[in-house]
Short mmCIF file of C-alpha atoms in Angstrom, two decimals:
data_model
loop_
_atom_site.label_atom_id
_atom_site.label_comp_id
_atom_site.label_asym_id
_atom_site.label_seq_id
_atom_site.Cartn_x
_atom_site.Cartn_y
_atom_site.Cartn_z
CA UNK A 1 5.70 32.10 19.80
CA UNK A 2 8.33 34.04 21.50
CA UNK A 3 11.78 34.57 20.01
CA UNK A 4 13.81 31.20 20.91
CA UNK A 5 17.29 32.97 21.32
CA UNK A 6 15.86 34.61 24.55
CA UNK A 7 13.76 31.97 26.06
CA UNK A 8 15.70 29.26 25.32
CA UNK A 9 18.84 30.61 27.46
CA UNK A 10 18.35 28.11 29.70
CA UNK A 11 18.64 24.13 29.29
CA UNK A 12 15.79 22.12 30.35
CA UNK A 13 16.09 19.97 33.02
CA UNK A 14 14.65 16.08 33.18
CA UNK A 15 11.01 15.24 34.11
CA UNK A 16 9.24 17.64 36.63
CA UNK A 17 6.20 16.70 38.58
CA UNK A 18 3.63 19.23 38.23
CA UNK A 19 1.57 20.54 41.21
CA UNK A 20 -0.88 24.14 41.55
CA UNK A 21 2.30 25.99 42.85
CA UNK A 22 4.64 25.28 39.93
CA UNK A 23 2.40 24.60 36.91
CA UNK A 24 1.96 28.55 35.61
CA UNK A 25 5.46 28.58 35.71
CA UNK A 26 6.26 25.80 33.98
CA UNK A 27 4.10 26.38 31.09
CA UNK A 28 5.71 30.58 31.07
CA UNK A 29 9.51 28.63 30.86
CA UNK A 30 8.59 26.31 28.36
CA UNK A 31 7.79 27.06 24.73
CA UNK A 32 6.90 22.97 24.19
CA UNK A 33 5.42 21.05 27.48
CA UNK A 34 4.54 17.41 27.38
CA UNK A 35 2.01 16.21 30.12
CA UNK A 36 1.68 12.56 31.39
CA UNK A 37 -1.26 12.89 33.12
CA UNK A 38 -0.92 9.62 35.16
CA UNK A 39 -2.79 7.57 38.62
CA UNK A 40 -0.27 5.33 40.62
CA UNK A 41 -3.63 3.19 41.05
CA UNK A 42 -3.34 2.47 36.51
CA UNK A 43 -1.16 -0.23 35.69
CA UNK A 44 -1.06 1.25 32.03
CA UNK A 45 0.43 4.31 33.92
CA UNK A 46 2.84 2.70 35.82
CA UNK A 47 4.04 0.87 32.85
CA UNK A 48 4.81 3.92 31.47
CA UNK A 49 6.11 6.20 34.09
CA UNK A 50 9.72 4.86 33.66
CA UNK A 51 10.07 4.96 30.03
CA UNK A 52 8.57 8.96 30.14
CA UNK A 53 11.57 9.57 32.82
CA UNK A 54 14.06 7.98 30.30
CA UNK A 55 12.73 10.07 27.82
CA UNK A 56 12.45 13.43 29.80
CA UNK A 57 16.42 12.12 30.57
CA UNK A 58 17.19 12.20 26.51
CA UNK A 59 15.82 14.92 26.05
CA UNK A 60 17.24 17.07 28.71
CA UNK A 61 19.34 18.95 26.16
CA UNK A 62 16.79 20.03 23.91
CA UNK A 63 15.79 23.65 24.48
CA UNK A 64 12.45 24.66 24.67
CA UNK A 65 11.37 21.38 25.70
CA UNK A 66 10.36 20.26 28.99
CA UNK A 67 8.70 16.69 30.22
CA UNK A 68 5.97 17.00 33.34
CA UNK A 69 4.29 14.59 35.18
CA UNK A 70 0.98 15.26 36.38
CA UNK A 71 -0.24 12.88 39.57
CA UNK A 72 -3.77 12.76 39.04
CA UNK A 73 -5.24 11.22 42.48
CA UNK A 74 -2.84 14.02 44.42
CA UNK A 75 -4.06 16.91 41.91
CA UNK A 76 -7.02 16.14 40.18
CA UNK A 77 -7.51 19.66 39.85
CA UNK A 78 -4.67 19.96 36.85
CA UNK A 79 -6.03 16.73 35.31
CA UNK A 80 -9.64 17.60 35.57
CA UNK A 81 -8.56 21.61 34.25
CA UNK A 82 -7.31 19.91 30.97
CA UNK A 83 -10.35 17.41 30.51
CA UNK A 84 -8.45 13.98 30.82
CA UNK A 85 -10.73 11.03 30.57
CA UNK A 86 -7.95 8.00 30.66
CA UNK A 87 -5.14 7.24 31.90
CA UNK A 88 -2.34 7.99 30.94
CA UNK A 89 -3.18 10.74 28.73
CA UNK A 90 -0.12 12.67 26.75
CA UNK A 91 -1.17 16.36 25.91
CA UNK A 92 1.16 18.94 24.69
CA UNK A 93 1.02 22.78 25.55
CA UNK A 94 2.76 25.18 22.99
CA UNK A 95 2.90 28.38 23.86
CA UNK A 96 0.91 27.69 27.05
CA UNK A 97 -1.73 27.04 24.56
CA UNK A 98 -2.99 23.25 24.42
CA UNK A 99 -2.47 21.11 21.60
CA UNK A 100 -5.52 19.53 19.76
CA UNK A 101 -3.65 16.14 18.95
CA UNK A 102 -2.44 14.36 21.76
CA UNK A 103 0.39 11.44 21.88
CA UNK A 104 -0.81 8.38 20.41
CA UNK A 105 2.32 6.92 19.42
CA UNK A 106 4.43 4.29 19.83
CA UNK A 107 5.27 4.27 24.25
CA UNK A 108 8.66 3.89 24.23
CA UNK A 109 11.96 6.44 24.40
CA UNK A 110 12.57 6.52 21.21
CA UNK A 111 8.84 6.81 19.57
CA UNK A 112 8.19 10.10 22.54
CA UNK A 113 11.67 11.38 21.69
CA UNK A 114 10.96 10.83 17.80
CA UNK A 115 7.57 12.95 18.20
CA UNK A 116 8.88 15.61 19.82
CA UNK A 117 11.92 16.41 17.55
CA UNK A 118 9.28 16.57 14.81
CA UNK A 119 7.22 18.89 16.89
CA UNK A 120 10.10 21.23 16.96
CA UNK A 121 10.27 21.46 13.37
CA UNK A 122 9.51 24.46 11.45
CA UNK A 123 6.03 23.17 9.96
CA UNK A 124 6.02 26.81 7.37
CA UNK A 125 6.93 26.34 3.82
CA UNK A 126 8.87 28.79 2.23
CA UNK A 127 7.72 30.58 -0.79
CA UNK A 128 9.70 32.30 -3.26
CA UNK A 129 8.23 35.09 -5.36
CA UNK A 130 4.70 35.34 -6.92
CA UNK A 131 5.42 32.52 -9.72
CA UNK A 132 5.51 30.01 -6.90
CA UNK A 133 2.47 31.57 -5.14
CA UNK A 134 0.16 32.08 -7.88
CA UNK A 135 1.09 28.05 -8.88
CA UNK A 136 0.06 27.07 -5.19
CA UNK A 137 -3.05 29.01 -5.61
CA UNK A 138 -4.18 27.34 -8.46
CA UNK A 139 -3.11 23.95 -7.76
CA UNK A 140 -4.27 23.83 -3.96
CA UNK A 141 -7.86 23.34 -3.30
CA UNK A 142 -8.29 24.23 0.34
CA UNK A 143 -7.54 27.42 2.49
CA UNK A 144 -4.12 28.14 3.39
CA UNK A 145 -2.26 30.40 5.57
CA UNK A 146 0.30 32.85 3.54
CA UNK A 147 3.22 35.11 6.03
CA UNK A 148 5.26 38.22 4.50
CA UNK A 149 8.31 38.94 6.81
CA UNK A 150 11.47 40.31 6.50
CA UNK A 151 13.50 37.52 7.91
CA UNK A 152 13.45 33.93 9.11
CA UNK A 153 15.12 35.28 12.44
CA UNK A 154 12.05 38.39 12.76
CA UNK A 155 10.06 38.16 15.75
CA UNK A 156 6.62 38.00 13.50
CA UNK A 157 8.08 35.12 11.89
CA UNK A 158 8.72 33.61 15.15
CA UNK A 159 5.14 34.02 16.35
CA UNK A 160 3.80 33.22 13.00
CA UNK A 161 5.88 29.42 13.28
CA UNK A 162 4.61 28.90 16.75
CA UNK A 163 0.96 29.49 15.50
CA UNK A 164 2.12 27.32 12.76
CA UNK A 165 3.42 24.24 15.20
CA UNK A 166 0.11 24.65 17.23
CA UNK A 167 -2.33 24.06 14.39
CA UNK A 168 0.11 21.34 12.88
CA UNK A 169 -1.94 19.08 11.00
CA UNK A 170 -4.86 21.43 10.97
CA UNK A 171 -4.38 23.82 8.45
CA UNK A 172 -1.08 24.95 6.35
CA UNK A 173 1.42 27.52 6.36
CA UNK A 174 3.58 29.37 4.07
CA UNK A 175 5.61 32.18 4.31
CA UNK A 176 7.25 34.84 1.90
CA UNK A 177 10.60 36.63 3.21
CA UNK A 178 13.36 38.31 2.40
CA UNK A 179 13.51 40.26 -1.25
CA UNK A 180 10.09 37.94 -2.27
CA UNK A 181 8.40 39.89 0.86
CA UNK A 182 9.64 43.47 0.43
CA UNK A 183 6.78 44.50 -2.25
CA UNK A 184 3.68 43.44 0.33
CA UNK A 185 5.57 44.39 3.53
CA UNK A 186 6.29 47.95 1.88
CA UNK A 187 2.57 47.95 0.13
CA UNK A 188 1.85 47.91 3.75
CA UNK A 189 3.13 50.72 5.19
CA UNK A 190 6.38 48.24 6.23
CA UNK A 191 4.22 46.12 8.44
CA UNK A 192 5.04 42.41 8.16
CA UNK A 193 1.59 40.57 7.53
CA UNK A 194 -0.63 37.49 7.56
CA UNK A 195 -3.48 36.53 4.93
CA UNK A 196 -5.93 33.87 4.53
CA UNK A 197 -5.41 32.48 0.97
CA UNK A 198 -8.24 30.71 -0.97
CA UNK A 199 -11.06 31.78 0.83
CA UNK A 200 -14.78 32.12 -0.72
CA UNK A 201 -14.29 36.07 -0.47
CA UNK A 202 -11.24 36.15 -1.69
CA UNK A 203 -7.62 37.06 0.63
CA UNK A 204 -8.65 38.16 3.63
CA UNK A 205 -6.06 40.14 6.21
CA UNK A 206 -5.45 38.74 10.21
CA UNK A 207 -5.70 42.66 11.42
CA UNK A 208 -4.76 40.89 14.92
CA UNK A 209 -2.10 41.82 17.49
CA UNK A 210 1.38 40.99 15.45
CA UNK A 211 2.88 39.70 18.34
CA UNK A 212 -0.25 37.79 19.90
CA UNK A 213 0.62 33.42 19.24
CA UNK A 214 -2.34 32.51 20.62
CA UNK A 215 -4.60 34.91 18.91
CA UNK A 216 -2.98 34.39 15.49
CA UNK A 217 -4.10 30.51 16.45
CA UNK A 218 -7.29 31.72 17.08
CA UNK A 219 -7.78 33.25 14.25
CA UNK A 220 -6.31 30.54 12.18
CA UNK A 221 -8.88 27.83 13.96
CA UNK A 222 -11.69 29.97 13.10
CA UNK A 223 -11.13 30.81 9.35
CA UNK A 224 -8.99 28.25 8.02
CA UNK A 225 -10.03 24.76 9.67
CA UNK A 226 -12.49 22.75 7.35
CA UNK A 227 -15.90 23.21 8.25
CA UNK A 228 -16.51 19.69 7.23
CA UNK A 229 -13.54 17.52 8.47
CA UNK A 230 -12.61 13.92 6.82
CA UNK A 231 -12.43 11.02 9.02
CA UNK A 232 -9.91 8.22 8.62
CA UNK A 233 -9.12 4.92 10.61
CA UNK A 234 -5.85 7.41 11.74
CA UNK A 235 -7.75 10.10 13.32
CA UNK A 236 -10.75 8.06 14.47
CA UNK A 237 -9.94 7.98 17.98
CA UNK A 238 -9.08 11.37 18.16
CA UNK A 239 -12.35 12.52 16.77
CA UNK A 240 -14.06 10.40 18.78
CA UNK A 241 -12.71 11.41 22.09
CA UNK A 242 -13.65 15.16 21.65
CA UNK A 243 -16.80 13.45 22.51
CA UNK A 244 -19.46 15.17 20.59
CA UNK A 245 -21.76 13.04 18.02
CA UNK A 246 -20.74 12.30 14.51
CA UNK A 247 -22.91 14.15 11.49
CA UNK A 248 -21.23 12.42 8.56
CA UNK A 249 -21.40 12.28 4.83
CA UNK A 250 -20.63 8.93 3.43
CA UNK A 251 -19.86 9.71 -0.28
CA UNK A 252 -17.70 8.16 -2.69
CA UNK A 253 -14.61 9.39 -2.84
CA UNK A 254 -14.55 10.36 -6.37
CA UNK A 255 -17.87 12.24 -5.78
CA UNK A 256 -16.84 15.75 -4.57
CA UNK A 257 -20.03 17.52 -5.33
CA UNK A 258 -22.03 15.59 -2.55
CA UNK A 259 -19.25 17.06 -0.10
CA UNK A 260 -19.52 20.64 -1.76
CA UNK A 261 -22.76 20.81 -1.16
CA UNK A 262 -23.22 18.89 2.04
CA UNK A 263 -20.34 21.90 3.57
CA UNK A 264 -22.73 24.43 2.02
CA UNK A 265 -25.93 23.31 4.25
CA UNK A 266 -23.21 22.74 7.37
CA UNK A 267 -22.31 26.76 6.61
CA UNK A 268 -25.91 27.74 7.23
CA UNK A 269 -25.67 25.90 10.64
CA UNK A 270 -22.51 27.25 11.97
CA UNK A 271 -23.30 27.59 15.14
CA UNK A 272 -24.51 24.08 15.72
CA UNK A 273 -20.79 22.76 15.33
CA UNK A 274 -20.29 23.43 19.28
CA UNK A 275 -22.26 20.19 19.42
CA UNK A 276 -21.70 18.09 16.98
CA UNK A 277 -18.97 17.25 14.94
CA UNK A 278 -19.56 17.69 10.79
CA UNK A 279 -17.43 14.89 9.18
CA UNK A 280 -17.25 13.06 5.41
CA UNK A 281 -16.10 9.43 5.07
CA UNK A 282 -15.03 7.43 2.18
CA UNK A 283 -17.84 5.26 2.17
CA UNK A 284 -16.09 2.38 0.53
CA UNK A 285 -13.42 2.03 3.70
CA UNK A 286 -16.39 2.59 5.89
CA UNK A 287 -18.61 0.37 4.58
CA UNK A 288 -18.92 -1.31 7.80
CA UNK A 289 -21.34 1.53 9.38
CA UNK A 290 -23.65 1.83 6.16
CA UNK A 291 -24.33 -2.03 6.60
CA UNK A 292 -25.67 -1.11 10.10
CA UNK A 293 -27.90 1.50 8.54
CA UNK A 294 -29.02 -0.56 6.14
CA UNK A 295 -27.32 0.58 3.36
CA UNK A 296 -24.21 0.27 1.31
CA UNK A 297 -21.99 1.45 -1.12
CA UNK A 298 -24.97 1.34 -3.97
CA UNK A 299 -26.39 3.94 -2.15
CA UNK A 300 -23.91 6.83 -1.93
CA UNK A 301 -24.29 9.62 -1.05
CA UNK A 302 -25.68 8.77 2.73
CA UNK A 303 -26.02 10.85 5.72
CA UNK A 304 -26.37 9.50 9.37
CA UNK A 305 -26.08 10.69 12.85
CA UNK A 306 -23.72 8.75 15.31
CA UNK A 307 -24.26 9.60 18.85
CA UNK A 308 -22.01 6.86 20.28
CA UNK A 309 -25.02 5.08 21.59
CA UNK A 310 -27.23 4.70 18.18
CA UNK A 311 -26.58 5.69 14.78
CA UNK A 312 -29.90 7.51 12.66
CA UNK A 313 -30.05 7.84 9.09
CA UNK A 314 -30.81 10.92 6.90
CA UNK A 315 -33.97 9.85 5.08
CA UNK A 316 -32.83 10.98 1.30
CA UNK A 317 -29.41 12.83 0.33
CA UNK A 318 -30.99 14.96 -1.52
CA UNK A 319 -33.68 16.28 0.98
CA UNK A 320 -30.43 17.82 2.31
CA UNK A 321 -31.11 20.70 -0.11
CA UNK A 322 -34.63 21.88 1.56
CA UNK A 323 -34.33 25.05 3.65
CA UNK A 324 -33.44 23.92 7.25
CA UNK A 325 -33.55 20.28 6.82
CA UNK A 326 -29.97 19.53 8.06
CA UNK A 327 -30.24 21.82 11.04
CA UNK A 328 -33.18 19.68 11.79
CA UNK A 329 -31.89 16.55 11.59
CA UNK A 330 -29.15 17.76 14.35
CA UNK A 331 -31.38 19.43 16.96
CA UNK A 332 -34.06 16.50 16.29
CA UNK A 333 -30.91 14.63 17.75
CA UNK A 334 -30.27 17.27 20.74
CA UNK A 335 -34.50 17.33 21.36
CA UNK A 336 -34.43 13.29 21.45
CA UNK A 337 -37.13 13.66 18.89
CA UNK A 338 -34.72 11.52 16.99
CA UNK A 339 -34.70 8.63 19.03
CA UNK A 340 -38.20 8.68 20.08
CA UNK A 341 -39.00 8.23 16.45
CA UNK A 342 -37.22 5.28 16.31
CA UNK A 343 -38.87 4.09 19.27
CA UNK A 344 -42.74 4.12 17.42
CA UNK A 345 -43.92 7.85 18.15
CA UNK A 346 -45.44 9.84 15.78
CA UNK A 347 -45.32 13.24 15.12
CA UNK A 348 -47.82 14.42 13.09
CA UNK A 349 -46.16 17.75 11.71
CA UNK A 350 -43.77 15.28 10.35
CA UNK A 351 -45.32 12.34 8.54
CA UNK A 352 -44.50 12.14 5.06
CA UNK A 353 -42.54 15.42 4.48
CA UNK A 354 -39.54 13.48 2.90
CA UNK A 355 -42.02 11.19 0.74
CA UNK A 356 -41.89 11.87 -2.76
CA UNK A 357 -43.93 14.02 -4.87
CA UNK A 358 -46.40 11.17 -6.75
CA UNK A 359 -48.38 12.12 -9.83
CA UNK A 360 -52.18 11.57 -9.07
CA UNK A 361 -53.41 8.17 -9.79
CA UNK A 362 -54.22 7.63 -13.65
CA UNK A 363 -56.98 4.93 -12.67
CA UNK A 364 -59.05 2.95 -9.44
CA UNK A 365 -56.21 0.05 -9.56
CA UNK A 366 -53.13 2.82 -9.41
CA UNK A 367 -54.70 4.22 -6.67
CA UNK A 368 -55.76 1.56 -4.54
CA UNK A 369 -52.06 0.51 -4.74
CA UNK A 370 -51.26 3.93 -3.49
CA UNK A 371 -53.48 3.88 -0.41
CA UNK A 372 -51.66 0.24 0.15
CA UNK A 373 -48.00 1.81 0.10
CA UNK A 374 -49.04 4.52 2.09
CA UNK A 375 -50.68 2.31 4.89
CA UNK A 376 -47.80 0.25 4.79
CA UNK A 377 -45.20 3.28 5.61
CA UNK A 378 -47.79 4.56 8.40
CA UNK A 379 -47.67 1.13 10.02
CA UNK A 380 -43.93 0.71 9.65
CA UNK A 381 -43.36 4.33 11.33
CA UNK A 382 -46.13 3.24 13.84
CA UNK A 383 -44.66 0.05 14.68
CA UNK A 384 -41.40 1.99 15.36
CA UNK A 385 -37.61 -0.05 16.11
CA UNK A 386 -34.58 0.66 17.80
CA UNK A 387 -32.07 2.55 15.85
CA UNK A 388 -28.77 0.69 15.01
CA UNK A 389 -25.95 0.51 18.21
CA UNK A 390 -22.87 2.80 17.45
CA UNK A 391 -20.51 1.99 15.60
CA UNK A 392 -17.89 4.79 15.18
CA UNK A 393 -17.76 4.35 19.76
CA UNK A 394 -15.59 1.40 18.36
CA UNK A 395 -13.23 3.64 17.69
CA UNK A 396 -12.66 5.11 21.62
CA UNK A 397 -9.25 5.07 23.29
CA UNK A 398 -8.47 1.22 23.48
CA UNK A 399 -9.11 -0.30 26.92
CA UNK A 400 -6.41 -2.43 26.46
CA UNK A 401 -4.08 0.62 26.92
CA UNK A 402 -5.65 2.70 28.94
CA UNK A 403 -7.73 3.19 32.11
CA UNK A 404 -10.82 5.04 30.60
CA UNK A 405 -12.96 7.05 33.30
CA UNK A 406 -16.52 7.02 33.32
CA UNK A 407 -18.51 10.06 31.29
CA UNK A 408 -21.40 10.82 29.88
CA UNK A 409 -22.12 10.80 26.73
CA UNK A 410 -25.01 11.01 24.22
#
């Protein structure tokens, strides 16, 4: 982020309608932008419209900070350019760079004004000598982002904070400065610097542009958000409006091993994550979904595709440890070979890979009943049914708030 004694020089002014001509400029001004993306046609919209002007009005004095109003029948262009599906949508550019999370709270002056005052917090913890960093190593299980700078007031501090308040809630920062920096700045060659703390190969160095915000998020994104994300009740909707079908481990929340090793096979299929998203769920809170598989909490560890249409199940947990069988699952989802399973056809390359490995039959009755189990899973798969309805689409924007436009969706 740039330094906020220069850009913030000049007071921000109420709520601004945006339009092609001054939107660039906007954004430049503005280290924080809020967007009501609204239609005049939306009564949810026009419910809100004057308590966002009150609100732009409040915060009129805050610097940095500046309220817009995007008319989305007269400029569709700016609405459809940042992918808005309902109305009204919030989104919040920092940087000129766009938010992940979008406004979801409370609609009303005080709950906008409320969000944004946090949003203009310095999200970096400070750190003070090695003590208090080799402590946070050991005692904090996930990847973390670690700053050495000469000063609060430095300008790689500054840009280090703004890539800090744009990931907010996606990874965590922490910073080192002053006397506690001096020894890794001067080992260093004086250079302030940024490492990635607690990763599987050990520190590892952002050799990025110093001054670069949106690179530095970048970055970040890439190396230090989860692989495997949790879903909750609270980020639900959020999740689900990125609009790409759930993969998700229901495990027991005590049980970390399931989600070790479930990340592991996720890691060998990077580059599948563009369309899906890989998730783990306390499967005791969402018990609800396993029901519609057929399962339940007896049976944790359970995998299952939700495309927000039908959910599919994994067959076996542990069949997630054969070479490629994940990956499968997923583009079996992308191929529809998924689905038409579930509607009764049969693919011969396929039947009974995931059946256990049976010890031959000890007599004549033994295997007679074997030859009866198997016809009975050939006739089930043969017979074919419809895969269970979504459940997780439960969990869209709420239509009782806003005007949701039609897309397409898995």
């Amino acid at each position: 982020m740039l330094v906020f004694l220069v850009l913030f020089g000049v007071v921000a002014g109420s709520m601004v309608n945006l339009d092609p001509n001054n939107l660039d400029q906007i954004i430049k001004d503005n280290p924080l932008v809020m967007i009501n993306f609204s239609a005049g046609w939306c009564r949810y919209s026009q419910a809100l419209k004057p308590i966002y002007e009150k609100a732009a009005d409040s915060l009129a004095s805050v610097q940095g900070v500046k309220l817009a109003y995007a008319d989305c029948v007269a400029h569709n262009d700016i609405c459809s350019k940042y992918r808005v599906s309902k109305y009204p949508t919030m989104k919040f550019l920092r940087s000129g760079e766009l938010m992940k999370s979008e406004y979801r709270g409370q609609r009303s002056v005080e709950g906008i004004t409320e969000h944004i005052n946090k949003l203009m917090e310095d999200p970096v913890k400070q750190l003070h000598g090695d003590e208090e960093f080799k402590m946070l190593k050991s005692e904090k299980k996930t990847k973390f982002v670690l700053g050495y700078f000469a000063s609060t007031s430095s300008y790689g501090y500054e840009v280090f904070k703004g890539a800090s308040q744009s990931m907010l809630g996606q990874c965590d920062f922490y910073a080192m400065t002053g006397d506690d920096a001096k020894p890794k700045i001067a080992s260093h060659g004086g250079q302030e610097k940024v490492f990635l703390i607690n990763d599987v190969n050990g520190e590892k160095i952002y050799e990025g542009s110093a001054t670069n915000q949106p690179q530095l998020s970048t970055w970040v994104k890439e190396n230090c958000v989860p692989l495997v994300r949790e879903i909750t009740f609270e980020n639900g909707e959020e999740l689900t409006e990125e609009g790409l079908p759930f993969v998700i481990l229901f495990h027991d929340p005590e049980d970390q091993d399931s989600v070790k090793l479930f990340t592991e096979k996720v890691a060998e299929c990077q580059d599948l994550r563009t369309g899906v998203n890989f998730l783990h769920a306390d499967g005791f809170k969402f018990a609800h979904p396993l029901s519609h598989l057929g399962r339940s909490t007896k049976d944790l560890p359970v995998i299952a595709i939700d495309s927000f249409k039908h959910m599919y199940l994994f067959p076996k947990f542990e069949h997630v440890k054969k070479t490629k069988r994940l990956r499968r699952f997923v583009e079996d989802l992308h191929s529809g070979r998924l689905h038409r399973e579930f509607h009764g056809e049969v693919f011969k390359d396929r039947v009974g890979e995931d059946d256990e490995q049976r010890p031959p039959p000890k007599n004549a009755k033994e295997a007679a009943k074997q030859i009866a189990e198997d016809k009975q899973k050939r006739e089930k798969r043969e017979a074919g049914t419809n895969p269970p309805e979504s459940v997780f689409k439960k969990l869209e924007p709420n239509k009782n708030r806003y005007s949701i436009l039609n897309k397409d969706e898995l």
